[in-house]
């Protein structure tokens, strides 16, 4: 595997399970666990924005589990934690209502708003449909940590 390892993680959330699998470089190369914020700062269904150097990440809690995504909507780069809604294991951008699955970051709906006048779909065509980046999370020493690329000093 030449310096790579397979990562497999099962996250249980009540009735549903999320399976996340991937292949990442070892933490000694380009990836590292970073403290995002203290656990007590998050409430179920709520999110916070965190920055690591120039990288913006949205961290949230669903039930007893934590998640982290790219912090800006892939449509027009609006901060998802600024009014974004978490519902049905998805995050919805407050600006044009683009919706992403928290499980894998795939697009559920791309810029459907506003419906009338019908320029929501026109706005959606201003940028190519793109999935939202999802980051691995864990809790260590009362901190929610996010597995991100190392930030250059």
mmCIF file of C-alpha atoms in Angstrom:
data_model
loop_
_atom_site.group_PDB
_atom_site.id
_atom_site.type_symbol
_atom_site.label_atom_id
_atom_site.label_comp_id
_atom_site.label_asym_id
_atom_site.label_seq_id
_atom_site.Cartn_x
_atom_site.Cartn_y
_atom_site.Cartn_z
ATOM 1 C CA UNK A 1 0.000 0.000 0.000
ATOM 2 C CA UNK A 2 3.061 2.176 -0.152
ATOM 3 C CA UNK A 3 2.475 4.418 2.865
ATOM 4 C CA UNK A 4 -1.300 4.247 2.650
ATOM 5 C CA UNK A 5 -3.749 2.597 4.977
ATOM 6 C CA UNK A 6 -7.419 1.837 4.653
ATOM 7 C CA UNK A 7 -9.723 3.571 7.075
ATOM 8 C CA UNK A 8 -13.075 2.107 7.937
ATOM 9 C CA UNK A 9 -15.432 3.672 10.413
ATOM 10 C CA UNK A 10 -18.994 2.868 11.302
ATOM 11 C CA UNK A 11 -20.999 5.592 12.964
ATOM 12 C CA UNK A 12 -24.267 4.559 14.583
ATOM 13 C CA UNK A 13 -27.030 7.105 14.800
ATOM 14 C CA UNK A 14 -30.187 5.676 16.295
ATOM 15 C CA UNK A 15 -31.870 3.666 13.521
ATOM 16 C CA UNK A 16 -29.389 4.390 10.766
ATOM 17 C CA UNK A 17 -25.738 3.600 10.304
ATOM 18 C CA UNK A 18 -23.290 5.555 8.236
ATOM 19 C CA UNK A 19 -20.381 3.696 6.712
ATOM 20 C CA UNK A 20 -17.418 5.799 5.770
ATOM 21 C CA UNK A 21 -14.521 4.124 4.017
ATOM 22 C CA UNK A 22 -11.512 5.647 2.416
ATOM 23 C CA UNK A 23 -7.864 5.434 1.693
ATOM 24 C CA UNK A 24 -5.717 8.163 3.207
ATOM 25 C CA UNK A 25 -2.022 8.877 3.488
ATOM 26 C CA UNK A 26 -0.533 8.154 6.871
ATOM 27 C CA UNK A 27 -0.848 10.949 9.418
ATOM 28 C CA UNK A 28 2.910 11.473 9.242
ATOM 29 C CA UNK A 29 2.639 12.904 5.715
ATOM 30 C CA UNK A 30 -0.060 15.450 4.843
ATOM 31 C CA UNK A 31 -2.931 14.769 7.247
ATOM 32 C CA UNK A 32 -3.387 15.489 10.951
ATOM 33 C CA UNK A 33 -6.033 15.553 13.689
ATOM 34 C CA UNK A 34 -6.805 19.145 14.727
ATOM 35 C CA UNK A 35 -8.792 20.342 17.756
ATOM 36 C CA UNK A 36 -11.906 22.047 16.380
ATOM 37 C CA UNK A 37 -13.717 23.016 19.568
ATOM 38 C CA UNK A 38 -14.748 21.729 22.977
ATOM 39 C CA UNK A 39 -17.610 19.227 22.976
ATOM 40 C CA UNK A 40 -19.704 21.368 25.318
ATOM 41 C CA UNK A 41 -19.831 24.174 22.700
ATOM 42 C CA UNK A 42 -21.982 22.031 20.383
ATOM 43 C CA UNK A 43 -25.624 21.070 20.811
ATOM 44 C CA UNK A 44 -27.485 18.380 18.812
ATOM 45 C CA UNK A 45 -28.619 19.745 15.447
ATOM 46 C CA UNK A 46 -26.425 22.867 15.739
ATOM 47 C CA UNK A 47 -23.215 23.792 13.916
ATOM 48 C CA UNK A 48 -20.174 26.034 14.375
ATOM 49 C CA UNK A 49 -17.626 27.378 11.909
ATOM 50 C CA UNK A 50 -13.954 26.633 12.598
ATOM 51 C CA UNK A 51 -10.881 27.690 10.647
ATOM 52 C CA UNK A 52 -7.581 25.860 10.269
ATOM 53 C CA UNK A 53 -5.248 28.313 8.544
ATOM 54 C CA UNK A 54 -7.160 29.246 5.371
ATOM 55 C CA UNK A 55 -9.451 26.180 5.530
ATOM 56 C CA UNK A 56 -13.014 26.796 6.800
ATOM 57 C CA UNK A 57 -14.826 23.805 8.306
ATOM 58 C CA UNK A 58 -18.357 23.439 9.670
ATOM 59 C CA UNK A 59 -18.562 21.157 12.718
ATOM 60 C CA UNK A 60 -21.874 19.883 14.072
ATOM 61 C CA UNK A 61 -23.601 17.322 16.228
ATOM 62 C CA UNK A 62 -26.334 14.848 15.247
ATOM 63 C CA UNK A 63 -27.532 12.894 18.267
ATOM 64 C CA UNK A 64 -24.404 11.682 20.048
ATOM 65 C CA UNK A 65 -22.217 11.839 16.937
ATOM 66 C CA UNK A 66 -20.183 14.684 15.462
ATOM 67 C CA UNK A 67 -19.604 15.592 11.827
ATOM 68 C CA UNK A 68 -17.434 18.030 9.896
ATOM 69 C CA UNK A 69 -17.847 19.352 6.371
ATOM 70 C CA UNK A 70 -16.310 21.971 4.165
ATOM 71 C CA UNK A 71 -17.546 25.240 5.668
ATOM 72 C CA UNK A 72 -18.660 27.004 2.495
ATOM 73 C CA UNK A 73 -21.454 25.964 0.156
ATOM 74 C CA UNK A 74 -20.098 24.662 -3.145
ATOM 75 C CA UNK A 75 -22.605 26.761 -5.120
ATOM 76 C CA UNK A 76 -21.682 30.356 -4.239
ATOM 77 C CA UNK A 77 -19.336 29.863 -1.244
ATOM 78 C CA UNK A 78 -21.820 31.026 1.437
ATOM 79 C CA UNK A 79 -20.923 29.940 5.032
ATOM 80 C CA UNK A 80 -23.138 26.940 5.765
ATOM 81 C CA UNK A 81 -23.221 27.491 9.525
ATOM 82 C CA UNK A 82 -24.736 30.979 9.019
ATOM 83 C CA UNK A 83 -28.345 29.857 8.921
ATOM 84 C CA UNK A 84 -27.832 26.443 7.310
ATOM 85 C CA UNK A 85 -30.408 23.846 8.378
ATOM 86 C CA UNK A 86 -29.629 20.272 9.412
ATOM 87 C CA UNK A 87 -32.541 17.958 8.581
ATOM 88 C CA UNK A 88 -32.875 14.315 7.515
ATOM 89 C CA UNK A 89 -29.073 13.812 7.678
ATOM 90 C CA UNK A 90 -28.560 16.678 5.205
ATOM 91 C CA UNK A 91 -27.352 20.278 5.424
ATOM 92 C CA UNK A 92 -29.187 22.969 3.451
ATOM 93 C CA UNK A 93 -27.493 26.230 2.506
ATOM 94 C CA UNK A 94 -29.565 29.252 3.571
ATOM 95 C CA UNK A 95 -28.724 31.284 0.464
ATOM 96 C CA UNK A 96 -30.106 29.278 -2.483
ATOM 97 C CA UNK A 97 -31.127 26.067 -0.664
ATOM 98 C CA UNK A 98 -28.489 23.736 -2.142
ATOM 99 C CA UNK A 99 -28.677 20.553 -0.052
ATOM 100 C CA UNK A 100 -25.939 17.995 0.683
ATOM 101 C CA UNK A 101 -25.964 14.560 2.339
ATOM 102 C CA UNK A 102 -23.860 14.620 5.535
ATOM 103 C CA UNK A 103 -22.956 10.949 5.018
ATOM 104 C CA UNK A 104 -20.851 11.456 1.912
ATOM 105 C CA UNK A 105 -21.248 15.102 0.832
ATOM 106 C CA UNK A 106 -23.188 14.236 -2.315
ATOM 107 C CA UNK A 107 -25.627 16.794 -3.716
ATOM 108 C CA UNK A 108 -29.275 16.137 -2.928
ATOM 109 C CA UNK A 109 -30.563 19.348 -4.525
ATOM 110 C CA UNK A 110 -28.653 22.065 -6.408
ATOM 111 C CA UNK A 111 -29.800 25.709 -6.071
ATOM 112 C CA UNK A 112 -33.590 25.322 -6.291
ATOM 113 C CA UNK A 113 -34.399 28.690 -4.672
ATOM 114 C CA UNK A 114 -36.086 31.021 -5.359
ATOM 115 C CA UNK A 115 -38.801 29.145 -7.186
ATOM 116 C CA UNK A 116 -40.667 32.206 -8.410
ATOM 117 C CA UNK A 117 -39.563 34.135 -10.291
ATOM 118 C CA UNK A 118 -37.796 31.021 -11.624
ATOM 119 C CA UNK A 119 -34.223 32.257 -11.463
ATOM 120 C CA UNK A 120 -33.101 29.784 -8.771
ATOM 121 C CA UNK A 121 -32.307 27.218 -11.454
ATOM 122 C CA UNK A 122 -30.586 29.930 -13.508
ATOM 123 C CA UNK A 123 -28.383 30.791 -10.505
ATOM 124 C CA UNK A 124 -27.593 27.079 -10.170
ATOM 125 C CA UNK A 125 -26.144 27.119 -13.669
ATOM 126 C CA UNK A 126 -23.613 29.817 -12.683
ATOM 127 C CA UNK A 127 -21.401 27.144 -11.143
ATOM 128 C CA UNK A 128 -20.875 23.452 -11.786
ATOM 129 C CA UNK A 129 -22.614 21.083 -9.368
ATOM 130 C CA UNK A 130 -20.029 19.851 -6.830
ATOM 131 C CA UNK A 131 -20.137 17.578 -3.783
ATOM 132 C CA UNK A 132 -19.346 18.919 -0.313
ATOM 133 C CA UNK A 133 -16.122 17.697 1.294
ATOM 134 C CA UNK A 134 -16.688 15.591 4.437
ATOM 135 C CA UNK A 135 -14.022 15.281 7.141
ATOM 136 C CA UNK A 136 -13.479 12.475 9.621
ATOM 137 C CA UNK A 137 -14.155 13.425 13.283
ATOM 138 C CA UNK A 138 -13.368 12.024 16.721
ATOM 139 C CA UNK A 139 -13.536 13.128 20.352
ATOM 140 C CA UNK A 140 -10.309 13.314 22.349
ATOM 141 C CA UNK A 141 -9.753 15.023 25.721
ATOM 142 C CA UNK A 142 -13.156 16.802 25.574
ATOM 143 C CA UNK A 143 -12.381 18.242 22.115
ATOM 144 C CA UNK A 144 -14.070 17.441 18.838
ATOM 145 C CA UNK A 145 -11.183 16.841 16.452
ATOM 146 C CA UNK A 146 -11.198 16.975 12.659
ATOM 147 C CA UNK A 147 -8.841 15.035 10.359
ATOM 148 C CA UNK A 148 -7.564 17.652 7.891
ATOM 149 C CA UNK A 149 -4.576 18.387 5.709
ATOM 150 C CA UNK A 150 -1.678 19.760 7.702
ATOM 151 C CA UNK A 151 -1.526 23.531 7.731
ATOM 152 C CA UNK A 152 1.816 25.009 6.675
ATOM 153 C CA UNK A 153 3.401 27.169 9.380
#
